[in-house]
Short mmCIF file of C-alpha atoms and ligand atoms in Angstrom, two decimals:
data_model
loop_
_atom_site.label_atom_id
_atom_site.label_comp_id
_atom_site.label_asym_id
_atom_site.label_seq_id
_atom_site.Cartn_x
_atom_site.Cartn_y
_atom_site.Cartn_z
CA UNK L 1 0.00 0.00 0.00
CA UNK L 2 1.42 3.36 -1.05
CA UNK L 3 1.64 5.70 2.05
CA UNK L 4 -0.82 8.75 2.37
CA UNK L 5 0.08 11.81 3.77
CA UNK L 6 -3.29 13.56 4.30
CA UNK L 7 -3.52 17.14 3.49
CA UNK L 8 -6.31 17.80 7.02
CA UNK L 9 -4.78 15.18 9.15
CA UNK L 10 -7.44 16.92 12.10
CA UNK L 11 -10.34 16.79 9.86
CA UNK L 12 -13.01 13.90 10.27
CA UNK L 13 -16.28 13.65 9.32
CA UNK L 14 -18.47 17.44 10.07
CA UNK L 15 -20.28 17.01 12.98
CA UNK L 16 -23.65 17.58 11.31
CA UNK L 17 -23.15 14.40 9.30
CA UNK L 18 -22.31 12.54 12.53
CA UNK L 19 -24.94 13.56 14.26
CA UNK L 20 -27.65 12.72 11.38
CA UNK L 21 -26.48 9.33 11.10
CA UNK L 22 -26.43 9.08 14.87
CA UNK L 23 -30.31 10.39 15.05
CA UNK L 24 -30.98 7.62 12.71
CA UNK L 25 -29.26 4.40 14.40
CA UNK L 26 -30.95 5.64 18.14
CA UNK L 27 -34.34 7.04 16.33
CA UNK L 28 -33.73 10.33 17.95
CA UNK L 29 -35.76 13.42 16.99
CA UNK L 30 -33.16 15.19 14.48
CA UNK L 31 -32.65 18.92 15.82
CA UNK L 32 -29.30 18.53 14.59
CA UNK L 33 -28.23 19.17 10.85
CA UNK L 34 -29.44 22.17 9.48
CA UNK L 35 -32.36 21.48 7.00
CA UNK L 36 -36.18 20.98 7.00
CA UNK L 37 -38.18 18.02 7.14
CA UNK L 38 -41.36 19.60 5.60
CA UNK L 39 -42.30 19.28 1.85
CA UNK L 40 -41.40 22.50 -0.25
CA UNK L 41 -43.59 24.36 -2.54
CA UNK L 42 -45.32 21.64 -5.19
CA UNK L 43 -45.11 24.39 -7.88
CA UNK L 44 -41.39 24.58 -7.27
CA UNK L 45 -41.65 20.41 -7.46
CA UNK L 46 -43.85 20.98 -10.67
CA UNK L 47 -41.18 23.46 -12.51
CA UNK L 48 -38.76 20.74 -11.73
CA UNK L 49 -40.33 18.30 -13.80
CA UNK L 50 -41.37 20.65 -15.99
CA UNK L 51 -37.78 21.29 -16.52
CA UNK L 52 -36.76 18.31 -16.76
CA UNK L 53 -40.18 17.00 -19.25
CA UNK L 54 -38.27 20.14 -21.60
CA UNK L 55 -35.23 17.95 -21.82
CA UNK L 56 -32.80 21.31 -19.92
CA UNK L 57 -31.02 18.06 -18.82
CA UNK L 58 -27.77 18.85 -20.48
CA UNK L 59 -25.02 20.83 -19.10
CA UNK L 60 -25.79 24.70 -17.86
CA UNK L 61 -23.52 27.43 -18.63
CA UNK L 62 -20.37 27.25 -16.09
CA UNK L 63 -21.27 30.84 -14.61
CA UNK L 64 -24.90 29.51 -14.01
CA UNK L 65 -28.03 29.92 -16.19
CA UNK L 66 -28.48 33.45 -17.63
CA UNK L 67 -32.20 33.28 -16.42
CA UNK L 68 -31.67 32.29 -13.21
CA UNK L 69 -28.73 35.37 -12.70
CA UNK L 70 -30.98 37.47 -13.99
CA UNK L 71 -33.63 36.73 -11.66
CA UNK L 72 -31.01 36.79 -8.17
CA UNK L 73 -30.06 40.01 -9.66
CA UNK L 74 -34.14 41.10 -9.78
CA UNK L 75 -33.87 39.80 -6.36
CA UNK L 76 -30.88 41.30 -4.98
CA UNK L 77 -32.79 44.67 -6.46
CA UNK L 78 -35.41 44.57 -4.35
CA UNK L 79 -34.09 43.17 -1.47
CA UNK L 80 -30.85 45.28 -0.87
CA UNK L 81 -31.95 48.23 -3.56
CA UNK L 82 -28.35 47.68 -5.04
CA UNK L 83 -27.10 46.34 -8.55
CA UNK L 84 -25.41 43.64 -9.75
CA UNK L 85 -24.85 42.74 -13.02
CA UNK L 86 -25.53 39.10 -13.86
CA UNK L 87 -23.16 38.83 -16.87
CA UNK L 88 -19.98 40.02 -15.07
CA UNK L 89 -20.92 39.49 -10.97
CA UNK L 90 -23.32 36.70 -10.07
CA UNK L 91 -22.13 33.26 -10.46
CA UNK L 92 -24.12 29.93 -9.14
CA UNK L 93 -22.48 27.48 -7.19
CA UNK L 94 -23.12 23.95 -5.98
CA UNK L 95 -24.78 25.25 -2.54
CA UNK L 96 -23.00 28.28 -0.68
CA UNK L 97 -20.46 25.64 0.60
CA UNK L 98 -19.24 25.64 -2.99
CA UNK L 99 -19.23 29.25 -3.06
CA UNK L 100 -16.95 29.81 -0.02
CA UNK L 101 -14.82 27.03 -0.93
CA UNK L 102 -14.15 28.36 -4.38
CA UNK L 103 -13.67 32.38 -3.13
CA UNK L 104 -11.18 30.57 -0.40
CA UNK L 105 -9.09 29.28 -3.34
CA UNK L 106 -9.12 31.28 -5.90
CA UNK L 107 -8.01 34.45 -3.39
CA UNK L 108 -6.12 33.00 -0.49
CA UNK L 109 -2.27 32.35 -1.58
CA UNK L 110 0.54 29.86 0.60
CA UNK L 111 1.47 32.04 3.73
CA UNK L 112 -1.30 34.54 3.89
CA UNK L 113 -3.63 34.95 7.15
CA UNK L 114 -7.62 34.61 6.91
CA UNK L 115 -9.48 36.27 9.57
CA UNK L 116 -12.45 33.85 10.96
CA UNK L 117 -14.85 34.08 14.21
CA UNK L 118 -15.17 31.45 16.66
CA UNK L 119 -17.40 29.50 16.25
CA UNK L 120 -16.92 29.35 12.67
CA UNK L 121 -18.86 27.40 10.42
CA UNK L 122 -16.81 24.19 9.52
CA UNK L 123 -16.14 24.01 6.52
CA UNK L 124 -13.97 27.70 6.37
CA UNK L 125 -10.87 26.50 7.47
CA UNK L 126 -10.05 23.37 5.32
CA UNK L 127 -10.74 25.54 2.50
CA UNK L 128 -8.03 28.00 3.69
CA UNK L 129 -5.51 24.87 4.26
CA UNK L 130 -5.71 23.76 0.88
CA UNK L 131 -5.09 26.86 -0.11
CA UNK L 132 -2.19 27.04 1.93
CA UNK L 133 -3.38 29.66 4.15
CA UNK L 134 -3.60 30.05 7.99
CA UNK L 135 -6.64 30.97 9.37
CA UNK L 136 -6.56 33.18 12.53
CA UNK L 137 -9.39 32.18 14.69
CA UNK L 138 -11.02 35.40 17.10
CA UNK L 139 -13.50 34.08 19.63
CA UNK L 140 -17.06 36.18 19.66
CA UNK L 141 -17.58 37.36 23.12
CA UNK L 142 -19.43 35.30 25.42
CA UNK L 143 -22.12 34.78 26.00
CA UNK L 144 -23.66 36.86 23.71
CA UNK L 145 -21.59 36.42 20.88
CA UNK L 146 -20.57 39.67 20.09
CA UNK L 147 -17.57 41.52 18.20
CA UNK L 148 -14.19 42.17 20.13
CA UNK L 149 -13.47 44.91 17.30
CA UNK L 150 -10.34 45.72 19.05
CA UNK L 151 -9.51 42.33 19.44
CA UNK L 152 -10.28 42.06 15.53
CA UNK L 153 -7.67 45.27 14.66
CA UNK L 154 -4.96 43.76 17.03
CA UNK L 155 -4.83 40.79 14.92
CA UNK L 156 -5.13 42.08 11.29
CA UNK L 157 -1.97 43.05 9.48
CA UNK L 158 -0.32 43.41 5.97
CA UNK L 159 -0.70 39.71 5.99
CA UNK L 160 -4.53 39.46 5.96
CA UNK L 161 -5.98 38.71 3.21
CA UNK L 162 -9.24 37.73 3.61
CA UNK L 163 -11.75 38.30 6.20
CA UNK L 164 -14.62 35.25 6.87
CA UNK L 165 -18.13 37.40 7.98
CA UNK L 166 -21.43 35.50 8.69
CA UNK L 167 -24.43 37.79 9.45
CA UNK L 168 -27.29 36.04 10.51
CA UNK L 169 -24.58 33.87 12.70
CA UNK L 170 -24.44 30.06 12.68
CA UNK L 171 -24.43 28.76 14.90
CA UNK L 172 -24.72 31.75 17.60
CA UNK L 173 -27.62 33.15 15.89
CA UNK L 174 -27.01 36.33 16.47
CA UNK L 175 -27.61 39.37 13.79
CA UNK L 176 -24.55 41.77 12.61
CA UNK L 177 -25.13 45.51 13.23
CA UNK L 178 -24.84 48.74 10.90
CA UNK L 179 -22.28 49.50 13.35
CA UNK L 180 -20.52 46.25 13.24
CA UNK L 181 -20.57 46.05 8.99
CA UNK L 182 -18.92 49.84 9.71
CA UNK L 183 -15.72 48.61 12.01
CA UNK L 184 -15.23 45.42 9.80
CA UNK L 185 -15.08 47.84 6.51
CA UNK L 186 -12.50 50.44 8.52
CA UNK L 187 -10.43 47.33 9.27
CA UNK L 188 -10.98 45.79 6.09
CA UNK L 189 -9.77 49.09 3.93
CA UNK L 190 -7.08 49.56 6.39
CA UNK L 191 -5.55 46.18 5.63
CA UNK L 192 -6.67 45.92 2.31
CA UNK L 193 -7.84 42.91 3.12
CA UNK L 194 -10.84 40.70 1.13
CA UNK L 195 -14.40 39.82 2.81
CA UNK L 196 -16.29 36.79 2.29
CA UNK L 197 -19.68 37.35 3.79
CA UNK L 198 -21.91 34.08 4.36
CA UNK L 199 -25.26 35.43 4.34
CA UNK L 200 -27.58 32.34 3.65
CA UNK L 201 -30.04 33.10 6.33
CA UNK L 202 -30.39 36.56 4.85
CA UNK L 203 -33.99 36.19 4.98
CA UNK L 204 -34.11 34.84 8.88
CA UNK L 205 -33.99 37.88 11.01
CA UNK L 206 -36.79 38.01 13.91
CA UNK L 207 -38.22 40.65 16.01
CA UNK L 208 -38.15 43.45 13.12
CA UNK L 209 -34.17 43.23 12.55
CA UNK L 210 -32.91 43.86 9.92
CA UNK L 211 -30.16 41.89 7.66
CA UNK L 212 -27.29 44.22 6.58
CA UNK L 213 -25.71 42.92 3.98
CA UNK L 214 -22.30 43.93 2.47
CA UNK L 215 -23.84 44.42 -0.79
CA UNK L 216 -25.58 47.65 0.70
CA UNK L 217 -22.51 49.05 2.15
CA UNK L 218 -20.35 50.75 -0.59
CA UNK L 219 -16.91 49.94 0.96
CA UNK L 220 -17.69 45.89 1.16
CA UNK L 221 -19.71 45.43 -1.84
CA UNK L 222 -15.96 46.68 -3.74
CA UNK L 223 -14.21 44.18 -2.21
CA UNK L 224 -16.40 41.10 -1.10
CA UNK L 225 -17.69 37.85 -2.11
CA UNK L 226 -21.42 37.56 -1.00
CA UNK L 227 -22.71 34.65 -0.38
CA UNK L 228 -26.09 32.78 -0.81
CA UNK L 229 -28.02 29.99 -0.70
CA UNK L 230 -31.78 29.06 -2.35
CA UNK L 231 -31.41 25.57 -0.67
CA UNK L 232 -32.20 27.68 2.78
CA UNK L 233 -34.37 30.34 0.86
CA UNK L 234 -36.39 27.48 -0.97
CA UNK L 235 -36.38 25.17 2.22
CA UNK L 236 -34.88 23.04 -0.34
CA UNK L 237 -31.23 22.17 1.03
CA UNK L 238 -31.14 19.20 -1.03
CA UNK L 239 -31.41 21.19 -4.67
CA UNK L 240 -27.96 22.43 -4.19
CA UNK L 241 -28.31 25.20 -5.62
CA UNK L 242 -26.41 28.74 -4.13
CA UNK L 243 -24.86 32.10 -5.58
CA UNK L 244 -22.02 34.03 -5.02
CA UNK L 245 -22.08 38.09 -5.79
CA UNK L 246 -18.88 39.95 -6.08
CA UNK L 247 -17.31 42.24 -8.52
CA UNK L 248 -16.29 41.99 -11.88
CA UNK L 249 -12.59 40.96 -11.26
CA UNK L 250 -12.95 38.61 -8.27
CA UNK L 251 -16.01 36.70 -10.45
CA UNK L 252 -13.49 36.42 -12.84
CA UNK L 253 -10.99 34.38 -10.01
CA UNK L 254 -14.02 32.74 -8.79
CA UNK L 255 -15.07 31.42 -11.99
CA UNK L 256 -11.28 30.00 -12.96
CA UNK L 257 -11.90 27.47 -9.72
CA UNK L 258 -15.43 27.04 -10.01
CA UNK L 259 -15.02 25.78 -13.56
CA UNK L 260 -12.07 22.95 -12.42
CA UNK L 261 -13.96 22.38 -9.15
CA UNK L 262 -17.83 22.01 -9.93
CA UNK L 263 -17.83 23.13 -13.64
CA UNK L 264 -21.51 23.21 -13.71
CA UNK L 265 -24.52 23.66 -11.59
CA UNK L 266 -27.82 21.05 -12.41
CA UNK L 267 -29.09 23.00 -15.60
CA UNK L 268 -33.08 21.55 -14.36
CA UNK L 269 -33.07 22.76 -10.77
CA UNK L 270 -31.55 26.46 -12.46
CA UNK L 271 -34.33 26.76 -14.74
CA UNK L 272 -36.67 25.54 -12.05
CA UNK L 273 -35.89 27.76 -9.95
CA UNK L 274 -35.55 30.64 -12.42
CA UNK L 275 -38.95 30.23 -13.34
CA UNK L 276 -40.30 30.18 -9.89
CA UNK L 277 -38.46 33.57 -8.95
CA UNK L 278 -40.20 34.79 -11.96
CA UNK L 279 -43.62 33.60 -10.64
CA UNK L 280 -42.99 34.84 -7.26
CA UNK L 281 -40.33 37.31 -7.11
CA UNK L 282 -41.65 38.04 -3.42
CA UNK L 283 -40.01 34.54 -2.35
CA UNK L 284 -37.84 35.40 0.73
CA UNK L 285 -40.27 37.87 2.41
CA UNK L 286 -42.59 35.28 4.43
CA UNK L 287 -39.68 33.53 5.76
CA UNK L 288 -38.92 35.75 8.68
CA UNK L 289 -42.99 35.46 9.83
CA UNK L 290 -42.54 31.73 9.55
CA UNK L 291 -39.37 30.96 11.22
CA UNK L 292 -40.48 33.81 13.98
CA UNK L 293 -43.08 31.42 14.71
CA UNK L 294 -41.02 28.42 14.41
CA UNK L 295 -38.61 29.47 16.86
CA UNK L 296 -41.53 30.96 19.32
CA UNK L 297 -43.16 27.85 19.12
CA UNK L 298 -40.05 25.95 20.56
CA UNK L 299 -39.67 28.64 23.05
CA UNK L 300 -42.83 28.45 24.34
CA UNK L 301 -42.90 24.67 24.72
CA UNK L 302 -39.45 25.03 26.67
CA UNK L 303 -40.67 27.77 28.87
CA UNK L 304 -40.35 27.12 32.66
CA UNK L 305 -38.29 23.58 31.89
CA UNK L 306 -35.03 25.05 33.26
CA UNK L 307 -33.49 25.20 30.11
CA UNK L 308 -32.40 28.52 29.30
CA UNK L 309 -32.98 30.10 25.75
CA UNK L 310 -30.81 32.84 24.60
CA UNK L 311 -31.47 35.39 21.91
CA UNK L 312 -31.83 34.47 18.67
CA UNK L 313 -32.25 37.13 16.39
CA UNK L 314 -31.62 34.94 13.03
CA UNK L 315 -30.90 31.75 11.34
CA UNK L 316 -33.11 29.09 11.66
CA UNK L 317 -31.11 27.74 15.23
CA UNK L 318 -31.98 28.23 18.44
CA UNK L 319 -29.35 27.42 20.84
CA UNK L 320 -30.31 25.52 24.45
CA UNK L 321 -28.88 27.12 27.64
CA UNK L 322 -28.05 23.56 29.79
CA UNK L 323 -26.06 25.56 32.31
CA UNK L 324 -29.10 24.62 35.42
CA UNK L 325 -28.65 20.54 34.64
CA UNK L 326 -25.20 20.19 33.79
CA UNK L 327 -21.56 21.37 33.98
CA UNK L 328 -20.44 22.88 30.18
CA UNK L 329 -18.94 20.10 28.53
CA UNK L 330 -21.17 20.49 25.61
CA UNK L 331 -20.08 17.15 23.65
CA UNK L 332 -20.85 15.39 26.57
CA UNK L 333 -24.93 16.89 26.95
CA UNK L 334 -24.99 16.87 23.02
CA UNK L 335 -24.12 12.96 23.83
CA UNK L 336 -26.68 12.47 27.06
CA UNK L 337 -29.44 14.31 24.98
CA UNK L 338 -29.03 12.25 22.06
CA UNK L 339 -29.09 9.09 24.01
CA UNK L 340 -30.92 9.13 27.32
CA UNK L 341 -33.28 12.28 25.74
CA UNK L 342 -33.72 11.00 22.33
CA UNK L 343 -33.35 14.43 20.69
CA UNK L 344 -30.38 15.36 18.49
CA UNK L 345 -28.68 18.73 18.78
CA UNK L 346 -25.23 20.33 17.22
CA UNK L 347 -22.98 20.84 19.86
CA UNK L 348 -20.65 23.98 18.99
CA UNK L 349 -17.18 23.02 20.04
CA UNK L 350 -16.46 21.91 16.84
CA UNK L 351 -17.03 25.22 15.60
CA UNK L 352 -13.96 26.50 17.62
CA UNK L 353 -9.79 26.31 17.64
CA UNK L 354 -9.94 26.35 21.13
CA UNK L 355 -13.38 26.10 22.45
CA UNK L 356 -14.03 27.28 26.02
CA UNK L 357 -16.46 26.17 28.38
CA UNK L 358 -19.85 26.36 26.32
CA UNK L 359 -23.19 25.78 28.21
CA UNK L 360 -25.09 25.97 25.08
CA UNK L 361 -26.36 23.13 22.38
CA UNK L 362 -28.00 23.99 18.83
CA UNK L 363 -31.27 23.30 17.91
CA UNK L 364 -32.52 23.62 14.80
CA UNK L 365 -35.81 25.23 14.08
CA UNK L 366 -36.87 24.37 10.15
CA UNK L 367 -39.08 21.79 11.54
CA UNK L 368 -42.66 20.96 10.92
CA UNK L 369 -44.56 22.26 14.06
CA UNK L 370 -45.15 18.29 14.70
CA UNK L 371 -41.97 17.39 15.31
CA UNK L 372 -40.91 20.42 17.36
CA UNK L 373 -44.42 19.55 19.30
CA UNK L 374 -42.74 16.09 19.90
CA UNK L 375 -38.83 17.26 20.31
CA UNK L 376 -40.37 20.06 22.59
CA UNK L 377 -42.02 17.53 25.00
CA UNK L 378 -38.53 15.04 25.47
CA UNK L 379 -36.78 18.30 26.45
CA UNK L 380 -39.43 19.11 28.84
CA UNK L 381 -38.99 15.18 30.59
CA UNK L 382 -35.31 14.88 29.55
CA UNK L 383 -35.01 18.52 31.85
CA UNK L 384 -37.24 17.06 34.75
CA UNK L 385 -35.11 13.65 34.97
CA UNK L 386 -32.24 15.96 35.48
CA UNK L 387 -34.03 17.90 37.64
CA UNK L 388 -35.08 14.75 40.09
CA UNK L 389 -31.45 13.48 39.64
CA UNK L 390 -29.62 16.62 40.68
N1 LIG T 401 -25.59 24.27 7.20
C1 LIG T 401 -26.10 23.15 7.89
C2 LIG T 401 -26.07 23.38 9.40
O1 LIG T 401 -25.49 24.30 9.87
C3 LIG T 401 -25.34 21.88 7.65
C4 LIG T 401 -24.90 21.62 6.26
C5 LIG T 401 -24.04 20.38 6.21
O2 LIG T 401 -24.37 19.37 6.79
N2 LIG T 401 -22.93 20.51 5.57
O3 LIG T 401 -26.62 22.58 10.12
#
């Protein structure tokens, strides 16, 4: 056998694919990997086989269908009031995981420093690796999650390249402020450094927030990669389907390693969804109301269990406050929920360098109300068996 030398010797398998296989073998209730278990729109189902009925079953264009940019740019219109030009700027992507990967390599070089907050989303800094960067990790501030600016300006320098934003926050699920967009384009321009904004839950901010995204702030749209993803948007994380806006010259890079990477994105779930935007060009709009009442629905059902519930302002998490049943090892409640509570959860270690003490577990909210109903009441008895055994 020829020796390997792996290129992510710490890298195994992403938690959210452990934990979905592990909610399968123990029949727990999956709160755990990110994605709905409801059905999505039929017409969206019926444009798919429409699509594919048309025979659009060859390959797409590598930059993504020209329908389908022209629709996200439509969209980004009227959600953002800003332009982007779909010829030059928008390219789709195999999911936004594609997108980020792709930005990663086609701007990071050997040696240079990427900027990311703990917890970071997992996938960010394999990407950098391979591209023979080092990413600098910066803990949020606990424990609500927020900005150490000056922490952020200490460790920026002529290395930097690239800076790794995520506004609404997975898996803290906090929102990014005006103010907080503002310090990260100072530092950004002072540096001349790159942003990569992940901004798939654009549409999942509660409580009358608002999303700011870098493509309404002049000073990031110039030099970021926005990110996004219709699989969240469409409740449809299995289509696959994402975007990445940026200007002219960085589509260009992006486009040189999306072409060798993915080449193409399915040409039947483009058109699909092109003609769907085109239908409904509102799509986006109802999904604050309806995750609002997701997450309040999970709230309420916890209320008074001892479990603590932090703000969340966005995303379609809500994170579990164990701190009154346990000490804050969260692997180990992530494990005793899973087994002896039969409900699933993300724990958010592995979203860290170094993680510190975390009293918190991830739950995710894109459920149908009947299994958050059922997922609600094992909390409620998982939290009184603690309770009678403390
Ligand atoms: N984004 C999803 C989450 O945070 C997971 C996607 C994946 O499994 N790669 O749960």
């Amino acid at each position: 056998m020829p020796r390997l030398k792996s290129r992510l010797p710490e890298v195994g398998t992403t938690i959210f694919t452990v934990v979905s296989r592990r909610a399968r073998e123990l029949n727990a209730l999956n709160l755990g990997q990110g994605y709905p278990d409801y059905p999505i729109d039929p017409r969206l189902t019926a444009l798919v086989t429409r699509a594919m009925q048309d025979g659009r079953t060859q390959y797409a264009p590598m930059e993504g269908l020209m329908s389908l940019r022209q629709r996200i740019a439509d969209k980004i219109a009227r959600s953002y009031g800003v332009t982007a030009d779909p010829e030059r700027e928008i390219t789709v992507t195999l999911g936004a995981t594609e997108a980020i990967f792709s930005a990663i390599l086609a701007v990071v070089q050997p040696g240079e420093e990427v900027i990311a907050f703990d917890p970071a989303y997992d996938s960010y800094e394999p990407a950098v690796r391979l591209a023979g960067g080092r990413c600098v990790r910066i803990p949020l501030t606990l424990p609500d999650f927020r900005y150490d600016w000056p922490q952020v300006a200490a460790a920026m320098s002529a290395r930097t390249r690239l800076v790794l934003f995520n506004s609404p926050h997975n898996p803290a699920c906090t929102v990014a402020s005006a103010e907080d967009l503002a310090q990260l384009a100072a530092l950004a321009v002072r540096h001349d450094a790159l942003v990569l904004s992940d901004e798939v839950y654009e549409h999942m901010v509660f409580d009358g927030g608002r999303h700011h995204s870098v493509l309404a702030h002049p000073a990031l749209r110039e030099r970021s990669f926005a990110v996004f993803s219709f699989g969240k948007t469409l409740h449809a994380t299995g289509m696959r389907i994402g975007y990445c806006v940026a200007p002219p010259e960085f589509t260009t890079e992006l486009r040189k390693v999306h072409q060798f990477n993915t080449f193409s994105i399915s040409h039947p779930a483009q058109a699909a969804i092109a003609d769907y935007l085109a239908e409904r060009p509102q799509t986006g709009d109802e999904l604050a109301g309806f995750f609002q009442a997701k997450r309040d629905r999970l709230r309420a059902a916890l209320a008074g269990s001892g479990f603590g519930l932090p703000p969340a302002q966005g995303t379609y998490f809500q994170l579990l406050d164990y701190s009154a049943f346990a000490p804050p090892d969260d692997l180990a409640f992530a494990e005793r929920l899973i087994t002896e509570g039969g409900v699933a959860s993300i724990p958010l270690s592995p979203f860290y360098e170094r993680a510190p003490p975390l009293p918190f577990v991830r739950l995710c909210i894109a459920k149908s109300d009947a299994l958050i109903d059922a997922a609600g009441e094992r909390l409620r008895g998982f939290a009184a068996r603690l309770k009678a055994s403390s």
